[in-house]
Short mmCIF file of C-alpha atoms and ligand atoms in Angstrom, two decimals:
data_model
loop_
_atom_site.label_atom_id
_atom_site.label_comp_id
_atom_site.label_asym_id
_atom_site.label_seq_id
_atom_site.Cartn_x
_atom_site.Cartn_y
_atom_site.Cartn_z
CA UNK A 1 113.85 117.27 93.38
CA UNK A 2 114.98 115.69 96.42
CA UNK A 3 114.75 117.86 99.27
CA UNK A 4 111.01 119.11 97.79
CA UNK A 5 108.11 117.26 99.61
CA UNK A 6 105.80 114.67 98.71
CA UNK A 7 102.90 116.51 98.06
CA UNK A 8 104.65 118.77 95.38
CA UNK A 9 106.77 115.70 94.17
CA UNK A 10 103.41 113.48 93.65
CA UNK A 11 102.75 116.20 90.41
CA UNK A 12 106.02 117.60 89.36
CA UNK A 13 108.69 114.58 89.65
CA UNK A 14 109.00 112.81 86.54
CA UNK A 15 108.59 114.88 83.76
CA UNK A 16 109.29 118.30 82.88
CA UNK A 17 108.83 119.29 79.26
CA UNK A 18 110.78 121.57 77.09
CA UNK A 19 109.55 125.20 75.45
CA UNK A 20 106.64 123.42 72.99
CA UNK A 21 106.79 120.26 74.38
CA UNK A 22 103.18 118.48 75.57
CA UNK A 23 102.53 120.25 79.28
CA UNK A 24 102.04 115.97 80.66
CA UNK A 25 104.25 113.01 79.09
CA UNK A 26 103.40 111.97 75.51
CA UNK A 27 102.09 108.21 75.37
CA UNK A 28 105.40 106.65 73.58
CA UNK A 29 103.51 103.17 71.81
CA UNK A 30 106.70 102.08 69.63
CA UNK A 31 108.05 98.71 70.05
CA UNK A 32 111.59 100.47 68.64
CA UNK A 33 113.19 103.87 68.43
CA UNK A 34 115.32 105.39 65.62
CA UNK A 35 119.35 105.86 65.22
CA UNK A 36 120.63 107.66 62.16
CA UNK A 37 123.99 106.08 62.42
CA UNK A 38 125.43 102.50 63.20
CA UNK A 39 127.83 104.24 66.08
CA UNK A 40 125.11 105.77 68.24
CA UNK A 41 123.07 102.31 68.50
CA UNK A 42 126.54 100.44 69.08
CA UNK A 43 127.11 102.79 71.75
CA UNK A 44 123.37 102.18 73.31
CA UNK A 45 123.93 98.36 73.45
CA UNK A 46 127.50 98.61 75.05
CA UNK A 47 125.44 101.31 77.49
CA UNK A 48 127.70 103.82 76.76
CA UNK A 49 125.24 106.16 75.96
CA UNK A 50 121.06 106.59 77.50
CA UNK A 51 118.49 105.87 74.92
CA UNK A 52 115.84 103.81 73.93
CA UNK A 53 116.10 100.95 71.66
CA UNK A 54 113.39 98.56 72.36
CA UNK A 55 110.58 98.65 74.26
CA UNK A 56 110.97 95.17 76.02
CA UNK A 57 113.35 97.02 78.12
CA UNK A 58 112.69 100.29 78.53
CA UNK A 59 110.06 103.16 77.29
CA UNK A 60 110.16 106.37 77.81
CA UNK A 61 106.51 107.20 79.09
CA UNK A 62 107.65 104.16 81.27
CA UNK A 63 110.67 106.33 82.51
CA UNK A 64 108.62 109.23 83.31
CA UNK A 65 106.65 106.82 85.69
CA UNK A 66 110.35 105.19 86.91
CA UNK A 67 111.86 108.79 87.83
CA UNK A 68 108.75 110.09 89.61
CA UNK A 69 108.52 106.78 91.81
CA UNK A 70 111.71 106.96 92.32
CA UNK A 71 112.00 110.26 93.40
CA UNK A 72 108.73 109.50 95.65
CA UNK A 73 110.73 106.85 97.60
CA UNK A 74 113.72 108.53 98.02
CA UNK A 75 115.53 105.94 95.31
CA UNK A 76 118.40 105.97 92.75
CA UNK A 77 116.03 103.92 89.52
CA UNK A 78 113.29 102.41 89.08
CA UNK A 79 112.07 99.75 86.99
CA UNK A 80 108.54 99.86 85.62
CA UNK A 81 107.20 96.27 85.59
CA UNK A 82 103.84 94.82 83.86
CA UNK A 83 102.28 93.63 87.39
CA UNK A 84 103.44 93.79 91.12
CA UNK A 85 103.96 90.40 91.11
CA UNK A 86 106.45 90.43 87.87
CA UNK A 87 108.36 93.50 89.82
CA UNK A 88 108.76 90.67 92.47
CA UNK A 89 109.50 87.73 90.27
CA UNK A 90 112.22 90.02 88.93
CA UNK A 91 113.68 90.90 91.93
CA UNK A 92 114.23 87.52 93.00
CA UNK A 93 115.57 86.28 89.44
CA UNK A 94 118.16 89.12 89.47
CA UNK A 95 119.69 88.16 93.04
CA UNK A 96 119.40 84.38 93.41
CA UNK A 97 120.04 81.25 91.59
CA UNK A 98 119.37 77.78 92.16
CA UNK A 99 120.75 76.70 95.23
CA UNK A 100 120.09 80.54 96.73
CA UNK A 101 117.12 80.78 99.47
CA UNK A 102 115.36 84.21 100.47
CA UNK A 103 114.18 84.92 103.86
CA UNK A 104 110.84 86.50 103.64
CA UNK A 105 108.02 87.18 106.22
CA UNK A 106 104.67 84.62 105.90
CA UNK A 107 102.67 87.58 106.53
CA UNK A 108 102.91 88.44 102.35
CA UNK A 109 100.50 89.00 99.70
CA UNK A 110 98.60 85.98 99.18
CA UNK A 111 100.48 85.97 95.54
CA UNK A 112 104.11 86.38 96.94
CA UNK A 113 103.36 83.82 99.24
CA UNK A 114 102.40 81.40 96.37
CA UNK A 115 105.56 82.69 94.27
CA UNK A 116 107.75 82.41 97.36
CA UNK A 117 106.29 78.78 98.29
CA UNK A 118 105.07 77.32 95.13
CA UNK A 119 107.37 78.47 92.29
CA UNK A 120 110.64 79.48 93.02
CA UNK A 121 111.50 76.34 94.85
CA UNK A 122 110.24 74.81 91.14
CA UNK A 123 113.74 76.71 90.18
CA UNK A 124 115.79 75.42 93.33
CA UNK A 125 115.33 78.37 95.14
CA UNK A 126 114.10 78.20 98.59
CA UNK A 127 112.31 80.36 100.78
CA UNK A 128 112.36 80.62 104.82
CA UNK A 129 109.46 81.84 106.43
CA UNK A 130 109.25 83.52 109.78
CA UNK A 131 106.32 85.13 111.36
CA UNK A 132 106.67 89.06 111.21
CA UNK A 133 106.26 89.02 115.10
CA UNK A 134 109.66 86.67 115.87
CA UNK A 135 112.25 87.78 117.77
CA UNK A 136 115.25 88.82 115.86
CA UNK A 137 117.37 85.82 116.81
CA UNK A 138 114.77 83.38 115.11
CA UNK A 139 114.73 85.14 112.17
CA UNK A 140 118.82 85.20 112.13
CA UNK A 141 118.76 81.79 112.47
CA UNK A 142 117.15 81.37 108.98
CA UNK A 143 120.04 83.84 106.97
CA UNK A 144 123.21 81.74 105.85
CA UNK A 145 125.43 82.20 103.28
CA UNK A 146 123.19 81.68 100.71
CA UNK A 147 120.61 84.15 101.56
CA UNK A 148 119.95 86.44 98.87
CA UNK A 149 117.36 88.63 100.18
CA UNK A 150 115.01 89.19 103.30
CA UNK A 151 111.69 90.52 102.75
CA UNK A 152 108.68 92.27 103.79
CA UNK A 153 105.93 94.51 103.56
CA UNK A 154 105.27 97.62 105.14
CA UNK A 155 101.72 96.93 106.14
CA UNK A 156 100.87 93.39 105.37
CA UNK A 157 98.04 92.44 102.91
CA UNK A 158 95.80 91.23 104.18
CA UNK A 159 96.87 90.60 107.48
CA UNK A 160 97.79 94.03 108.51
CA UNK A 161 100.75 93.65 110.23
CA UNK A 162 103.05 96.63 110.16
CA UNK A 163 106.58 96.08 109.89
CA UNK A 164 109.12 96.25 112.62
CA UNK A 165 111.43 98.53 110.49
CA UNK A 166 114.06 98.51 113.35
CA UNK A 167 114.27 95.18 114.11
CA UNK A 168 114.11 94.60 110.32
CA UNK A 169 116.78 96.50 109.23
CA UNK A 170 119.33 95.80 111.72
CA UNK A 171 119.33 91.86 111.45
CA UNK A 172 119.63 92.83 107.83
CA UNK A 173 122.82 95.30 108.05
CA UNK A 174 124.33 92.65 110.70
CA UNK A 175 124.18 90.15 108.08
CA UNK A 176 124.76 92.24 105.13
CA UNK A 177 122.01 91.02 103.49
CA UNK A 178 119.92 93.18 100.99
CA UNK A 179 116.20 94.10 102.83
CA UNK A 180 114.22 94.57 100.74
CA UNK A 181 110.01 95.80 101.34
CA UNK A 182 106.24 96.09 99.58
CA UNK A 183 105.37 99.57 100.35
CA UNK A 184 102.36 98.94 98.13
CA UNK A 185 99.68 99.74 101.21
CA UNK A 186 101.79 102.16 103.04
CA UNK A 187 102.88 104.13 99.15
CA UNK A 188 105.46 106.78 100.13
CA UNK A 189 103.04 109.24 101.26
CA UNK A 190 102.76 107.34 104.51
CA UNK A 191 106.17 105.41 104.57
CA UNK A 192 109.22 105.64 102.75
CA UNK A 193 111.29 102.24 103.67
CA UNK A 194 114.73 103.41 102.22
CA UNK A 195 114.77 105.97 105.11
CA UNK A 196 114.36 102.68 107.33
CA UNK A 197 116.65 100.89 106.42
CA UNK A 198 115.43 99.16 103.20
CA UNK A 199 117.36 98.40 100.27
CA UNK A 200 114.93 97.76 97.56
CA UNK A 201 111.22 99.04 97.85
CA UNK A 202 108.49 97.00 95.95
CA UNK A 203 105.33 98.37 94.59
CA UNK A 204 101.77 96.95 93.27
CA UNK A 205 101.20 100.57 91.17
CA UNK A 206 97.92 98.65 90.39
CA UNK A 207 96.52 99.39 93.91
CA UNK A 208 97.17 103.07 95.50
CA UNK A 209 99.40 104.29 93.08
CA UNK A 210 97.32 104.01 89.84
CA UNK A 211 94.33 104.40 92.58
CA UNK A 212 91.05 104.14 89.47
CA UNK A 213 91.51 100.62 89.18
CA UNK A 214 92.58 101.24 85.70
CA UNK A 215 96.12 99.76 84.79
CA UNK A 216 97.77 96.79 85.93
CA UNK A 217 101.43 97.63 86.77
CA UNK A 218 104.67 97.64 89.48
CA UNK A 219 108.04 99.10 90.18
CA UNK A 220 111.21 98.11 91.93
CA UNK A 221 112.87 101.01 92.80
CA UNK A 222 116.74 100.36 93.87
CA UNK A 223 117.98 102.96 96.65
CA UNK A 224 121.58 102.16 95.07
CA UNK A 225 123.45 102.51 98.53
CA UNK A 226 123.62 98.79 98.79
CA UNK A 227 127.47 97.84 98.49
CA UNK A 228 128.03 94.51 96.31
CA UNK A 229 131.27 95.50 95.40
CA UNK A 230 133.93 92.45 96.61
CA UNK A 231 130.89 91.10 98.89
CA UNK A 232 131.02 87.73 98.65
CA UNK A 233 127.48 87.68 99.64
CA UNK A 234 126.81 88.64 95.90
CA UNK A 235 129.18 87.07 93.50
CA UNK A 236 126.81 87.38 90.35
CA UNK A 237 127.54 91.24 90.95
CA UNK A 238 131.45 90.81 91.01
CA UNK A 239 132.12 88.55 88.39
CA UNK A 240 131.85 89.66 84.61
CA UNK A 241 128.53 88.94 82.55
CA UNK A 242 129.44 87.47 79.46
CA UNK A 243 126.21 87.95 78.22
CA UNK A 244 126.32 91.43 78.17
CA UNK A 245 129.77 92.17 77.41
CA UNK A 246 131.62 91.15 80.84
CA UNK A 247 130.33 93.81 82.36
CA UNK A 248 130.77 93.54 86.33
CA UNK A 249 127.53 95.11 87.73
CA UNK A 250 129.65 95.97 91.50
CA UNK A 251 131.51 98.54 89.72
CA UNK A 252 128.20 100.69 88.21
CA UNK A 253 126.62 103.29 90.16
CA UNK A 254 123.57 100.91 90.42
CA UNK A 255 124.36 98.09 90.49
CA UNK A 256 120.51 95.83 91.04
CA UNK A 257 118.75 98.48 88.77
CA UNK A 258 120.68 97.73 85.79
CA UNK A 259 121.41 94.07 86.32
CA UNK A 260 117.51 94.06 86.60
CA UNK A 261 117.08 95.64 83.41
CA UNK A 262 119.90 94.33 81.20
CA UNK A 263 119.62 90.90 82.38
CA UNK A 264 116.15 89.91 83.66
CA UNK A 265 113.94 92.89 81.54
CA UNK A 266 115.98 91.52 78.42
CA UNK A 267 114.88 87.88 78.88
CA UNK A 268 111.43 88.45 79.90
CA UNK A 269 109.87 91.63 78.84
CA UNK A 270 107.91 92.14 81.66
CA UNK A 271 107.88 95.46 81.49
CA UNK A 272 104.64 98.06 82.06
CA UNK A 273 102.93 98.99 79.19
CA UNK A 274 103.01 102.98 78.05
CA UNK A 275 99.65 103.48 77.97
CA UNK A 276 99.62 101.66 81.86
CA UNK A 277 102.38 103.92 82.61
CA UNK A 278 100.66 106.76 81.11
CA UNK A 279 97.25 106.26 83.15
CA UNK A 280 99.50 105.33 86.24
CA UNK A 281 101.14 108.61 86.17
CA UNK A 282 97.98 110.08 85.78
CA UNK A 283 97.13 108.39 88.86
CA UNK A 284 99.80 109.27 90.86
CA UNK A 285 99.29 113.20 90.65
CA UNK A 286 96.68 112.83 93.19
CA UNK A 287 97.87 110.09 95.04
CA UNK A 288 99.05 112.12 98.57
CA UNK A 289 95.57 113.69 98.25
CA UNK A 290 93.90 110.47 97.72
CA UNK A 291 95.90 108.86 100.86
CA UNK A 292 94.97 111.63 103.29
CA UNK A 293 91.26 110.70 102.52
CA UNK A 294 91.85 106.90 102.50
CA UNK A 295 93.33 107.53 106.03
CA UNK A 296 90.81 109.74 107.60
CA UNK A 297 87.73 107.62 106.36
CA UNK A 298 89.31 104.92 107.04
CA UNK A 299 89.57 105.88 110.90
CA UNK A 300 86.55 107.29 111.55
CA UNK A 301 84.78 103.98 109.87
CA UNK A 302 87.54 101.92 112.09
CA UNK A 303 86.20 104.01 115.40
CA UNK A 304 82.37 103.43 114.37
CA UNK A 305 82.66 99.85 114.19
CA UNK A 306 84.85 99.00 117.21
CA UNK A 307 81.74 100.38 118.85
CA UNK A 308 79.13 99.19 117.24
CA UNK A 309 77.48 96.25 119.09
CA UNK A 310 77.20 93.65 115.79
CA UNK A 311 81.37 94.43 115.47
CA UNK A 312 83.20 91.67 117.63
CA UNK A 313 87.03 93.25 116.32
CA UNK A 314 88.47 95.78 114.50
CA UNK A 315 91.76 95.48 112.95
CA UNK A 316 92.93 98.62 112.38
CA UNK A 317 96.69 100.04 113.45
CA UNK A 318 95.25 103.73 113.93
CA UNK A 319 92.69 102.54 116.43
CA UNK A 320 94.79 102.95 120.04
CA UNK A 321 93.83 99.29 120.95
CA UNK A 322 95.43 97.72 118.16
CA UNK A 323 98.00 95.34 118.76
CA UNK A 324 100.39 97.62 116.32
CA UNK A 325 99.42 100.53 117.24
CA UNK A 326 102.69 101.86 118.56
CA UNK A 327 104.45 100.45 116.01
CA UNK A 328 102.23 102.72 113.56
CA UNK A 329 102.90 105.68 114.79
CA UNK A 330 106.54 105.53 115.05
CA UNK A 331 106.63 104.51 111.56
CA UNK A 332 103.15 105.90 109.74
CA UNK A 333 102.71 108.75 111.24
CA UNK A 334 100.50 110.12 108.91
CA UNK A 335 98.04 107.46 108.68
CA UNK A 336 97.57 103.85 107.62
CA UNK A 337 95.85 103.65 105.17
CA UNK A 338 92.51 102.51 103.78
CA UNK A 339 92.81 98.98 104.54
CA UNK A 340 90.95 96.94 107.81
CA UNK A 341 89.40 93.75 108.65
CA UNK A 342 86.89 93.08 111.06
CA UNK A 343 84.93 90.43 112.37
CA UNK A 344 81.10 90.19 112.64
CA UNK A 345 79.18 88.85 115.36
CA UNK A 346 77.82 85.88 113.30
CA UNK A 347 77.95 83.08 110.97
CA UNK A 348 78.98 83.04 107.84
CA UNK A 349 75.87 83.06 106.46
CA UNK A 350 74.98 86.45 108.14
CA UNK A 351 78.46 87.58 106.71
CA UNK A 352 77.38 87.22 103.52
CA UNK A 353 73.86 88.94 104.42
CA UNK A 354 75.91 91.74 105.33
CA UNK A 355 77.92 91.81 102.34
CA UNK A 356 74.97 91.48 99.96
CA UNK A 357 72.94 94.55 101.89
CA UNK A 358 75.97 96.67 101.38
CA UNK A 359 75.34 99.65 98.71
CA UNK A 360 77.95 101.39 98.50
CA UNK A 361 80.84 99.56 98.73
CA UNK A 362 81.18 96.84 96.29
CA UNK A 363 82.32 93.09 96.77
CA UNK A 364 85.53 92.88 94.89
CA UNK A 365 88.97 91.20 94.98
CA UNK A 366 90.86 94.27 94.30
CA UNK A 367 91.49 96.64 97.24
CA UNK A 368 92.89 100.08 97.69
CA UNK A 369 91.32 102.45 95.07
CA UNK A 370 89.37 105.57 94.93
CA UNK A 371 86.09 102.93 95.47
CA UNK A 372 85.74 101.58 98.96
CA UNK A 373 85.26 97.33 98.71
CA UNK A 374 84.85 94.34 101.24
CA UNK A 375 85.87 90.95 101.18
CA UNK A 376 84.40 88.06 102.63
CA UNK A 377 87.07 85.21 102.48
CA UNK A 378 85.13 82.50 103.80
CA UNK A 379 82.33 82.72 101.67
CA UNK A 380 84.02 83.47 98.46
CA UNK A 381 88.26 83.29 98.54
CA UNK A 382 88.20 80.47 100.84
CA UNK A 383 84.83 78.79 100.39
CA UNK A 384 86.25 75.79 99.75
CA UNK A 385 87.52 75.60 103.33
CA UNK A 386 85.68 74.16 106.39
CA UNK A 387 85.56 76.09 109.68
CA UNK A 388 88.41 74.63 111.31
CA UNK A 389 90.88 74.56 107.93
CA UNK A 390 89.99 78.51 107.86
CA UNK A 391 90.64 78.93 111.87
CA UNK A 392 93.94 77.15 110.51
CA UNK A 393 94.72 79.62 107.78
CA UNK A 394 94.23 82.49 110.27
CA UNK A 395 91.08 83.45 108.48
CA UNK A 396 88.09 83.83 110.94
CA UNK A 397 85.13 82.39 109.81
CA UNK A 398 83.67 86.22 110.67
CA UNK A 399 86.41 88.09 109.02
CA UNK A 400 85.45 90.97 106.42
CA UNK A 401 88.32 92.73 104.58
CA UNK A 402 87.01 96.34 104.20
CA UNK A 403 89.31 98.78 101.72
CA UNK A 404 87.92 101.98 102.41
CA UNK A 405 87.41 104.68 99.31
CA UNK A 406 87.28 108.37 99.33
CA UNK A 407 83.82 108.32 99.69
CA UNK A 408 81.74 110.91 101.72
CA UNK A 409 82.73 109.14 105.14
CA UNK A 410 79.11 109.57 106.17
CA UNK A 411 77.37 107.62 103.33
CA UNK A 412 80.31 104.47 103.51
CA UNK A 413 79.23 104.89 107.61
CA UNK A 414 75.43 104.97 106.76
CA UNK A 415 75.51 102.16 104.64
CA UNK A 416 77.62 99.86 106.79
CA UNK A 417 74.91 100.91 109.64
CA UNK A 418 71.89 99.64 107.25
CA UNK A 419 73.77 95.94 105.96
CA UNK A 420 74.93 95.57 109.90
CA UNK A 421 71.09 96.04 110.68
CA UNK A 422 70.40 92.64 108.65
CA UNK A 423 72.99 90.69 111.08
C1 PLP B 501 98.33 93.32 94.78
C2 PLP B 501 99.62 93.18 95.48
C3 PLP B 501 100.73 92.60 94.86
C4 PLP B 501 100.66 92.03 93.46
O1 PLP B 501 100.49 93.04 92.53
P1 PLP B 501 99.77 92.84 91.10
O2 PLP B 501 99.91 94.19 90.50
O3 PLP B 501 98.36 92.42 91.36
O4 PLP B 501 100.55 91.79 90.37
C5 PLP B 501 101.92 92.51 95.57
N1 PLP B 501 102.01 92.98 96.82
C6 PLP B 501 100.96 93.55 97.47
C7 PLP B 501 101.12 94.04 98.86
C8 PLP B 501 99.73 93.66 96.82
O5 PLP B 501 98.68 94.21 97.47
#
């Protein structure tokens, strides 16, 4: 399925049925699978053999969602996880220990950064922050011996930085350190990191990828070209795990993907539910369809408002005045997605008027589905914050975080005109 393109891969990769078999994948809701004989299930837990045998670790309407995200990024396996942030909590449990620190960009999901910051250093892991926009030899200055990981995301939520893939990438293979992105806003219909140079691609399938707003979910998907075998960069990979039979992950085709699942899937279950697999790869059939709308609303409401007279900035990477503009189309050539921010000519009480006047698009923590939503940090996120604490966090006081739907472009433009009318 590899050399097809995305388009036909969004609705074909995953799942193709046999003669009588149901035309779209079968909703699987078993905790446990049958084996007529003692042999065939031995064989299963010595992984001698594919099959199912519990659903904490794998599923097979889960599967159908692994292979076609898989096959979306360009990637050997995926892992289906409950949420985007488990997929990351995951990641980071299968590659470090305590003692271990990561080297990840600040400019993160406002959840990563808390995992990064707050909880993993609660396990004596610790993780080195550097702004996306260093120069490479600051950001080589954080990697020693003990770094496990470096890590990124395509376009930043919610700052909307995009990432310097070539810089990235090559600090990473001079290293030999395992890179490792959130492709969540980006999804591969815009951006496919392994092509860049990543190792391991993250998603948030609760955001583009499921797209309704329906189902909760993430994926790691493991481009298995990464070489741990005799790198002493990775000695949990070389030496045997005696808690699943001493086997040495190095030697297996891939290598993250099933230390993932054997180890880290067995002793948390954090894996996506079937039924959120099942509406998720509903979902998905539509998502390169669903992207090329995002993109074009999303510029010509980005071009409307950097001219409108209430609109002090647009952040926006399509718009030819933004600061990563080049950047974007070298490496999203297609588009950028739904997501901007913008900042009103006003206080923060007539950011909230605005908010409150709009009609069409909803106030809402979630972003990037089919529905277009805004985002007001400093009156509801951040509220707790004074003026000068949120010029601190890098929040204007004026900044609206706008995640544009597939809306008729005209109405989402008409009703931004009417609410900016009550500035
Ligand atoms: C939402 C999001 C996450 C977290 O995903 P959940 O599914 O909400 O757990 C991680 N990364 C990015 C970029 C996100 O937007």
């Amino acid at each position: 399925m590899d050399k097809l393109h995305l388009e036909t891969l969004c609705v074909q990769a995953g799942y193709s049925p046999k003669t009588g078999e149901s035309r779209i994948p079968p909703i699987t809701q078993s905790t446990t699978y049958f084996y007529g004989d003692a042999q065939a299930m031995a064989d299963l837990f010595d992984l001698k053999r594919d099959g199912f045998f519990y659903t904490r670790l794998a599923n097979p309407t889960v599967e159908v969602l692994e292979k076609r995200v898989a096959a979306l990024e360009g990637g050997a396996y995926g892992i289906g996880c409950a949420s985007g942030m488990s997929a990351i909590l995951l990641t980071a449990m299968t590659l470090c220990e305590a003692g271990d620190n990561i080297v990840t960009s600040c400019e993160v999901y406002g959840g990563t950064f808390n995992l990064f910051s707050t909880t993993l250093p609660k396990f004596g892991i610790e993780a080195r922050f550097f702004d996306a926009d260093a120069p490479a030899e600051e950001i080589e200055k954080l990697i020693d011996d003990k770094t496990r990981f470096v890590y990124a995301e395509t376009i930043a939520n919610p700052a909307i930085v995009v990432l310097d893939f070539d810089k990235m990438a090559s600090i990473c293979k001079k290293a030999g350190v395992l890179f490792i992105v959130d492709n969540t806003l980006a999804t591969p219909v815009l951006c496919r990191p392994l092509e860049l140079g990543a190792d391991i691609v993250i998603h948030s399938t609760s955001k583009y990828m499921d797209g309704h707003a329906a189902a909760l979910g993430g994926m790691i998907v493991d481009g298995g070209k990464f070489c741990y075998k005799d790198n002493p960069r990775y000695p949990a990979f070389n030496t045997p795990d005696e808690s699943y039979h001493g086997l040495v992950y190095a030697n297996l085709p891939v290598a993250f993907g099933t230390k993932c699942r054997a180890q880290m899937m067995r002793d948390t279950g954090a894996i996506m539910s079937p039924q959120n697999a099942f509406l998720t790869y509903l979902g998905s059939d539509t998502l390169a369809l669903r992207m090329e709308r995002h993109c074009r609303n999303a510029e010509k409401i980005a071009e409307y408002l950097s001219k409108h007279p209430k609109i002090e900035w647009v952040r926006y990477s399509s718009l030819p005045t933004d600061k990563y503009h080049e950047r974007a189309k070298k490496y999203l050539p297609n588009g950028t997605g739904g997501m901007m921010s913008f900042g009103i000519r006003g206080d923060v009480a007539a950011c909230a008027r605005f908010m409150e006047h709009l009609k069409i698009a909803t106030q809402e923590t979630h972003v990037a589905d089919v529905r277009s939503c805004v985002l007001h940090p400093a009156s509801t996120t951040h509220r707790q914050l004074t003026e000068e604490q949120l010029v601190a966090a890098g929040i204007a006081p004026n900044l609206v975080r706008l995640s544009v739907g597939i809306e008729n472009v005209d109405d989402l433009i008409a009703d931004l005109a009417q609410a900016l009318e009550t500035v």
